XYZ file of C-alpha atoms in Angstrom:
454
model
C 8.678 -6.524 -22.919
C 7.050 -9.327 -20.951
C 6.582 -13.010 -21.766
C 2.896 -13.675 -22.469
C 1.293 -16.890 -21.176
C 0.704 -19.784 -23.595
C -2.381 -19.033 -25.688
C -3.898 -22.457 -25.208
C -4.263 -24.219 -21.869
C -3.743 -27.955 -21.589
C -7.040 -29.671 -20.837
C -7.078 -31.946 -17.779
C -3.488 -30.945 -16.844
C -3.359 -33.033 -13.658
C -4.454 -36.104 -15.565
C -1.638 -35.499 -18.055
C 0.812 -35.011 -15.185
C -0.295 -38.323 -13.681
C -0.003 -40.203 -16.955
C 3.225 -38.760 -18.353
C 5.046 -37.050 -15.470
C 4.221 -39.220 -12.480
C 7.738 -38.817 -11.025
C 6.978 -35.084 -10.537
C 3.296 -35.457 -9.702
C 3.719 -34.079 -6.172
C 5.329 -30.910 -7.532
C 2.579 -30.451 -10.104
C -0.149 -30.942 -7.471
C 1.579 -28.326 -5.335
C 0.935 -25.775 -8.101
C -2.842 -26.226 -7.889
C -3.411 -22.896 -6.145
C -4.136 -19.342 -7.343
C -1.142 -18.053 -5.364
C 2.305 -19.387 -4.549
C 3.371 -20.499 -1.059
C 4.016 -16.833 -0.141
C 0.529 -15.720 -1.161
C 1.736 -14.007 -4.345
C -0.414 -13.917 -7.487
C 2.330 -14.168 -10.096
C 2.095 -13.758 -13.855
C 3.562 -16.297 -16.259
C 6.349 -13.776 -16.949
C 7.399 -14.239 -13.303
C 6.421 -17.857 -12.703
C 8.346 -19.290 -15.635
C 11.561 -18.611 -13.717
C 10.223 -20.156 -10.529
C 8.985 -23.448 -11.958
C 11.388 -26.282 -11.276
C 13.588 -26.996 -14.304
C 12.242 -30.558 -14.238
C 8.706 -29.378 -14.930
C 7.062 -28.676 -18.246
C 6.334 -24.926 -18.121
C 3.178 -25.064 -20.225
C 1.784 -27.910 -18.131
C 2.720 -26.170 -14.888
C 1.038 -22.942 -16.034
C -2.110 -24.814 -17.066
C -2.370 -26.252 -13.545
C -2.003 -22.795 -11.965
C -4.610 -21.363 -14.346
C -6.997 -24.227 -13.614
C -6.893 -23.314 -9.913
C -7.426 -19.630 -10.700
C -10.296 -20.061 -13.128
C -12.297 -21.853 -10.442
C -12.098 -18.834 -8.128
C -11.993 -15.750 -10.379
C -14.873 -13.338 -9.735
C -16.574 -11.940 -12.840
C -16.691 -8.132 -13.077
C -17.685 -6.637 -16.464
C -16.850 -6.833 -20.190
C -13.917 -4.585 -21.091
C -12.953 -2.820 -24.326
C -14.342 -3.266 -27.827
C -13.787 -7.032 -27.697
C -15.962 -7.287 -24.553
C -13.421 -9.573 -22.921
C -14.705 -10.365 -19.438
C -12.684 -8.773 -16.648
C -12.229 -10.930 -13.547
C -10.234 -10.943 -10.323
C -9.201 -13.131 -7.400
C -9.221 -11.847 -3.813
C -5.556 -12.320 -2.873
C -4.227 -12.055 0.713
C -2.637 -8.743 -0.231
C -5.940 -7.317 -1.479
C -7.687 -8.469 1.696
C -5.005 -6.781 3.811
C -5.415 -3.519 1.888
C -9.180 -3.644 2.406
C -8.658 -4.149 6.143
C -6.167 -1.273 6.384
C -8.531 0.964 4.411
C -11.513 0.152 6.636
C -9.540 0.681 9.854
C -7.649 3.834 8.960
C -9.233 5.887 6.202
C -12.934 6.338 6.902
C -14.326 9.741 7.839
C -14.931 8.426 11.368
C -11.321 7.274 11.790
C -10.068 10.634 10.495
C -12.232 12.471 13.033
C -10.842 10.215 15.775
C -7.269 11.014 14.726
C -8.031 14.715 14.852
C -9.555 14.360 18.318
C -6.397 12.600 19.558
C -4.404 15.693 18.701
C -6.576 17.633 21.148
C -5.170 21.087 21.675
C -2.446 20.457 19.090
C -4.633 21.363 16.145
C -1.738 21.866 13.818
C -2.743 18.481 12.359
C -4.886 20.692 10.111
C -1.703 22.046 8.614
C -0.319 18.542 8.154
C -3.472 17.447 6.327
C -3.508 20.478 4.054
C 0.118 19.750 3.191
C -0.661 16.127 2.340
C -3.505 17.199 0.026
C -0.844 18.765 -2.180
C 1.332 15.637 -2.315
C -0.928 13.658 -4.671
C -1.250 16.557 -7.129
C 2.522 17.006 -7.197
C 3.424 13.307 -7.396
C 0.818 12.540 -10.054
C 2.285 15.319 -12.197
C 5.828 14.067 -11.655
C 4.717 10.555 -12.592
C 3.508 12.013 -15.904
C 6.848 13.749 -16.496
C 6.673 17.117 -14.723
C 10.260 18.108 -13.894
C 9.468 20.602 -11.115
C 10.933 19.653 -7.733
C 8.595 18.880 -4.841
C 9.865 21.853 -2.816
C 9.218 24.309 -5.654
C 5.829 22.696 -6.325
C 4.740 23.060 -2.688
C 5.794 26.695 -2.700
C 3.773 27.177 -5.923
C 0.602 25.762 -4.357
C 0.957 27.294 -0.902
C 1.602 30.791 -2.178
C -0.924 30.431 -5.007
C 1.415 32.112 -7.416
C 0.857 31.845 -11.141
C 2.614 28.874 -12.796
C 5.656 29.859 -14.831
C 6.110 26.733 -16.963
C 4.185 23.835 -18.473
C 5.383 21.608 -15.615
C 4.008 24.027 -13.026
C 0.748 24.309 -14.976
C 0.494 20.519 -14.829
C 0.847 20.571 -11.036
C -1.756 23.313 -10.594
C -4.070 21.405 -12.962
C -3.705 18.213 -10.928
C -4.387 20.115 -7.724
C -7.578 21.529 -9.248
C -8.516 18.058 -10.469
C -8.220 16.586 -6.957
C -10.273 19.476 -5.570
C -12.923 18.858 -8.252
C -13.003 15.145 -7.355
C -13.648 16.000 -3.704
C -16.301 18.626 -4.407
C -18.182 16.340 -6.828
C -18.013 13.168 -4.758
C -21.793 13.022 -4.293
C -22.507 12.923 -8.029
C -22.985 9.859 -10.210
C -20.286 9.170 -12.761
C -21.117 10.302 -16.296
C -19.057 10.816 -19.457
C -19.565 14.550 -18.898
C -18.037 14.363 -15.406
C -15.032 12.483 -16.824
C -14.735 15.152 -19.503
C -15.000 17.973 -16.945
C -12.295 16.373 -14.826
C -9.944 16.296 -17.806
C -10.820 19.869 -18.806
C -10.007 21.180 -15.329
C -6.808 19.151 -15.070
C -5.134 20.005 -18.386
C -6.710 23.257 -19.591
C -4.047 25.774 -20.618
C -1.100 23.358 -20.432
C -0.728 22.402 -24.087
C -4.204 22.618 -25.563
C -3.244 21.423 -29.051
C -1.821 18.211 -27.628
C -4.233 17.589 -24.743
C -7.466 18.935 -26.350
C -8.965 19.588 -22.885
C -12.289 17.895 -22.220
C -12.512 16.337 -25.683
C -12.656 12.569 -26.175
C -10.265 11.243 -28.812
C -11.771 10.666 -32.241
C -8.871 8.771 -33.845
C -6.951 5.573 -33.240
C -3.448 7.024 -33.454
C -3.079 7.213 -29.639
C -0.678 4.587 -28.311
C 1.137 3.825 -25.061
C 4.849 3.191 -25.580
C 7.659 2.112 -23.271
C 11.022 3.808 -22.740
C 12.381 2.174 -25.921
C 9.454 3.351 -28.018
C 7.795 -0.073 -28.230
C 3.990 -0.015 -28.330
C 2.796 -1.697 -25.150
C -0.876 -0.769 -25.343
C -3.171 0.082 -28.236
C -6.404 1.487 -26.763
C -9.729 0.182 -28.076
C -11.185 1.837 -31.186
C -12.419 5.394 -30.806
C -15.544 4.607 -32.824
C -17.567 3.232 -29.893
C -15.695 5.032 -27.121
C -18.660 7.051 -25.831
C -20.889 3.982 -25.720
C -18.248 2.043 -23.775
C -17.794 4.930 -21.323
C -21.543 5.000 -20.726
C -21.443 1.286 -19.878
C -18.525 1.878 -17.506
C -20.424 4.732 -15.827
C -23.518 2.572 -15.438
C -21.405 -0.146 -13.795
C -19.693 2.395 -11.506
C -23.026 3.856 -10.406
C -24.371 0.424 -9.457
C -23.873 -0.300 -5.759
C -21.699 -3.404 -5.416
C -20.983 -3.010 -1.702
C -24.501 -3.426 -0.366
C -24.457 -6.442 1.933
C -27.364 -8.096 0.094
C -25.735 -7.735 -3.345
C -24.759 -11.120 -4.784
C -21.963 -9.422 -6.729
C -20.529 -7.729 -3.616
C -17.016 -6.372 -3.606
C -15.344 -3.643 -1.593
C -15.275 0.019 -2.760
C -11.464 -0.057 -2.711
C -11.419 -2.860 -5.286
C -13.970 -1.037 -7.416
C -12.011 2.247 -7.245
C -8.890 0.428 -8.468
C -10.862 -1.166 -11.312
C -12.088 2.308 -12.348
C -8.429 3.402 -12.378
C -7.616 0.500 -14.701
C -10.607 1.003 -17.010
C -9.820 4.655 -17.740
C -6.153 3.837 -18.317
C -7.149 0.988 -20.636
C -9.718 2.985 -22.625
C -7.427 6.034 -22.905
C -10.397 8.304 -23.727
C -8.229 11.416 -24.232
C -5.226 12.162 -26.387
C -3.125 12.788 -23.275
C -3.578 13.148 -19.507
C -5.359 9.788 -19.127
C -3.236 8.596 -16.206
C -4.037 11.691 -14.180
C -7.757 11.332 -14.861
C -7.649 7.622 -13.966
C -5.955 8.283 -10.621
C -8.269 11.220 -9.859
C -11.294 8.977 -10.448
C -9.837 6.412 -8.043
C -9.841 9.144 -5.390
C -13.283 10.400 -6.437
C -14.779 6.960 -5.802
C -13.057 6.594 -2.433
C -14.362 10.045 -1.425
C -17.810 9.059 -2.655
C -17.823 6.064 -0.325
C -16.823 8.028 2.771
C -13.108 7.209 2.867
C -12.208 10.843 3.499
C -8.657 10.200 4.685
C -7.682 9.464 1.079
C -7.574 13.240 0.627
C -4.264 12.995 2.483
C -2.948 9.671 1.168
C -0.857 9.818 -1.993
C -0.517 6.741 -4.176
C 1.262 8.551 -7.020
C 4.284 9.277 -4.810
C 4.942 5.531 -4.558
C 3.901 4.741 -8.147
C 6.404 7.380 -9.267
C 9.179 5.479 -7.486
C 8.391 2.271 -9.389
C 6.939 3.234 -12.788
C 8.073 -0.017 -14.458
C 6.059 -2.176 -12.031
C 3.066 0.143 -12.471
C 3.241 -0.355 -16.243
C 3.729 -4.104 -15.920
C 0.610 -4.438 -13.781
C -1.380 -3.157 -16.792
C 0.456 -5.449 -19.227
C 0.076 -8.517 -17.030
C -3.705 -7.997 -16.944
C -4.050 -7.433 -20.682
C -1.828 -10.379 -21.639
C -3.628 -12.865 -19.379
C -7.251 -12.799 -20.495
C -8.078 -9.532 -18.709
C -7.269 -10.957 -15.275
C -7.412 -7.743 -13.239
C -5.905 -9.411 -10.180
C -2.403 -8.319 -11.221
C -3.367 -4.643 -11.392
C -5.553 -4.692 -8.270
C -2.967 -6.584 -6.231
C -0.152 -4.209 -7.215
C -2.255 -1.142 -6.445
C -3.146 -2.653 -3.078
C 0.528 -3.081 -2.212
C 0.992 0.623 -3.010
C -2.077 1.594 -0.978
C -0.910 -0.348 2.087
C 2.405 1.513 1.991
C 0.662 4.857 1.410
C -1.674 4.312 4.377
C 1.290 3.382 6.574
C 3.075 6.550 5.433
C 0.002 8.575 6.372
C -0.179 6.910 9.807
C 3.533 7.512 10.382
C 3.098 11.200 9.542
C 0.255 11.430 12.035
C 2.167 9.608 14.798
C 5.268 11.724 14.210
C 3.193 14.894 14.286
C 1.523 13.830 17.539
C 4.867 13.010 19.175
C 6.486 16.246 18.028
C 3.516 18.234 19.296
C 3.832 16.635 22.729
C 7.603 17.188 22.905
C 7.247 20.756 21.732
C 4.640 21.519 24.388
C 7.011 20.257 27.089
C 9.748 22.563 25.787
C 7.342 25.485 25.520
C 6.134 24.995 29.074
C 9.578 24.593 30.613
C 10.963 27.600 28.737
C 8.087 29.837 29.745
C 7.481 30.729 26.119
C 4.161 28.900 26.064
C 2.378 31.674 27.958
C 3.712 34.311 25.596
C 2.369 32.718 22.399
C -1.210 33.122 21.244
C -3.166 30.031 20.281
C -2.590 30.662 16.582
C 1.105 31.402 17.083
C 1.473 28.067 18.863
C -0.068 26.250 15.907
C 2.083 28.058 13.333
C 5.253 27.507 15.331
C 4.499 23.817 15.897
C 3.890 23.294 12.193
C 7.141 25.052 11.291
C 9.162 23.124 13.851
C 7.790 19.767 12.707
C 8.890 20.528 9.142
C 5.399 20.052 7.712
C 5.649 23.521 6.170
C 8.676 25.753 5.801
C 7.203 28.957 4.405
C 4.161 30.892 5.579
C 2.197 33.849 4.288
C -0.691 35.680 5.888
C -2.926 34.316 3.120
C -2.195 30.623 3.645
C -2.273 30.947 7.451
C -5.661 32.655 7.092
C -6.971 29.696 5.059
C -5.424 26.931 7.153
C -6.425 28.337 10.520
C -9.744 29.858 9.500
C -9.030 33.368 10.759
C -8.961 36.859 9.256
C -6.030 38.132 7.194
C -5.178 40.720 9.852
C -5.153 38.086 12.603
C -2.870 35.868 10.539
C -0.538 38.761 9.729
C -0.420 39.851 13.366
C 0.395 36.307 14.522
C 3.257 35.975 12.025
C 4.752 39.388 12.790
C 4.507 38.624 16.488
C 6.639 35.530 15.939
C 9.184 37.729 14.148
C 9.207 40.157 17.085
C 9.944 37.258 19.425
C 12.841 36.237 17.151
C 11.252 32.882 16.426
C 10.561 33.680 12.769
C 12.150 35.790 10.062
C 10.501 37.381 7.044
C 11.463 38.574 3.597
C 9.621 40.315 0.781
C 8.929 38.161 -2.279
C 7.090 40.085 -4.956
C 4.214 41.860 -3.256
C 3.932 39.671 -0.185
C 5.903 38.881 2.924
C 7.071 35.290 3.301
C 7.764 34.065 6.831
C 9.915 31.124 7.940
C 11.136 29.777 11.253
C 14.575 30.637 12.541
C 16.779 27.574 13.103
C 16.205 25.786 16.392
C 19.861 26.328 17.297
C 19.471 30.099 16.934
C 16.181 30.111 18.862
C 17.790 28.329 21.799
C 20.861 30.571 21.582
C 18.754 33.754 21.592
C 16.513 32.355 24.333
C 19.462 31.444 26.563
C 21.046 34.856 25.922
C 17.971 36.511 27.402
C 18.337 34.603 30.667
C-alpha cells in the first residue's frame, strides 16, 4: 500500500513557513517547484522520505502542491465523481515526445527501411517485433507461456493448445484489429469489438467477450489480496464511455487548438481511462494498452507497430500499478501515470533503435562474409534475406508459409528457396505435424563444411 497525501492543504504555506519556521525558510522555498532538483515528479509516498527531517512534512507537501497547482493543465472529468484530470509537462514527458517525433513516424520508418537498402530482411525484423507486444501484454496479464513457444505459435499459425496460448493469439488479433481500424473514430462499439476479438474463446464465462460489466463486484487487488482500485459504478458506464470517446475524437493536436497537447500524451491518457473505468469483467489492461497503440497508429506513428511497451511494463509490474494509485490518491493528477509511461516508452524506442542498428550492422558484416566466401553469387535474392534473418537471430524457425507472407512471394518460391538452403547445407529441416520446419545450421558447422569443400 502507498501513503496518501494529506487530505487538506495548508493555505498560504510560504507565509506560515516565514512566520513559524523562518530558520528553515530557504529549504521550504526550495520546494516551490513541481519537480525536484533532478526533474522528477514525485508523489507524497516518495517525497515524505526525501524531505529534510527538520521540515514539517505537511507544510513541505503543501508548498510542492502549490507550485504544481499553478501549472497543471486541465484535461477532462474522470469517473462517476467527475473529478477533473490534470497533468504537468515534466522533462521526462517532453523527452518522450521528442523521441516519438524523431523516431516513430511513418516517414522515419520509411527512412529506416531505405537505409537498409538491399538488405531487406528488416521486413522480417519488423514482423517479429509486431509479435512482441502481443506476447508481452499476455504475459503481463498472467500468461505462463514462454516467449520462444509463443513466437513459434504465432509464426507457424498453429492452433493454441491452452488458455495461455489463446490469450496470446487473442492479443495478436487485438493488435491487428487496432492497426486495421486506425482510421475510425472511437466509439463504445469499437471498444467492445476490440475486447471481443482479444478474449473470445479464452474463458467466456469469466471474460464475457464484448460485454460491458453490469455489476459493481469487479475490483483490482494487489498480490496480498488488498483492494487497490474500485472502478466507478456500472450504472452510468456507457454514458461515461461515450464522453471519453467524444473527448478522444476531438483533435487536441491542431496547432490552433488552445487545449493543445501531443498525441503521445493523449494516447497514454486513453490507456489510463480504460484501466480506471474497467468496463469489462476481465481483460481491461489488454484493451487499454491496445487502445494506446490504436491512437498512435491513428496519428501516423506507424513505428509503434514494432515497439513493445508491455515487455518493459512486465518487468516492473509494481511500478506500473503504483502509477495508477499515485494518480488516484492525489486528486486525479495524471502526471504520475503519464510520466511513468513515458519513461517506459523512451526505453522501448531505444530498444527498437538498437534492434535496427544491430540488424543493419549484421547485414553489412554478413554481406562481406558472403562476398569473400563466394557464396553470395550462389544464393538467390530471397535466400539471402532468409539466411540473413536466421543468422541475425531475429527468427530461428521458418516454414514455407511464413516466408511466403514475409517476403511476398508464392508458396512454391518460398519452399524452393528453403530447400535450396538445405541443399547447400546452410539449413536443416524436420517434419512437424504436416509441415516442414526449417532452421539454420550452426555458424561453426557452416564454416566447417565450407572450409572442407575448399
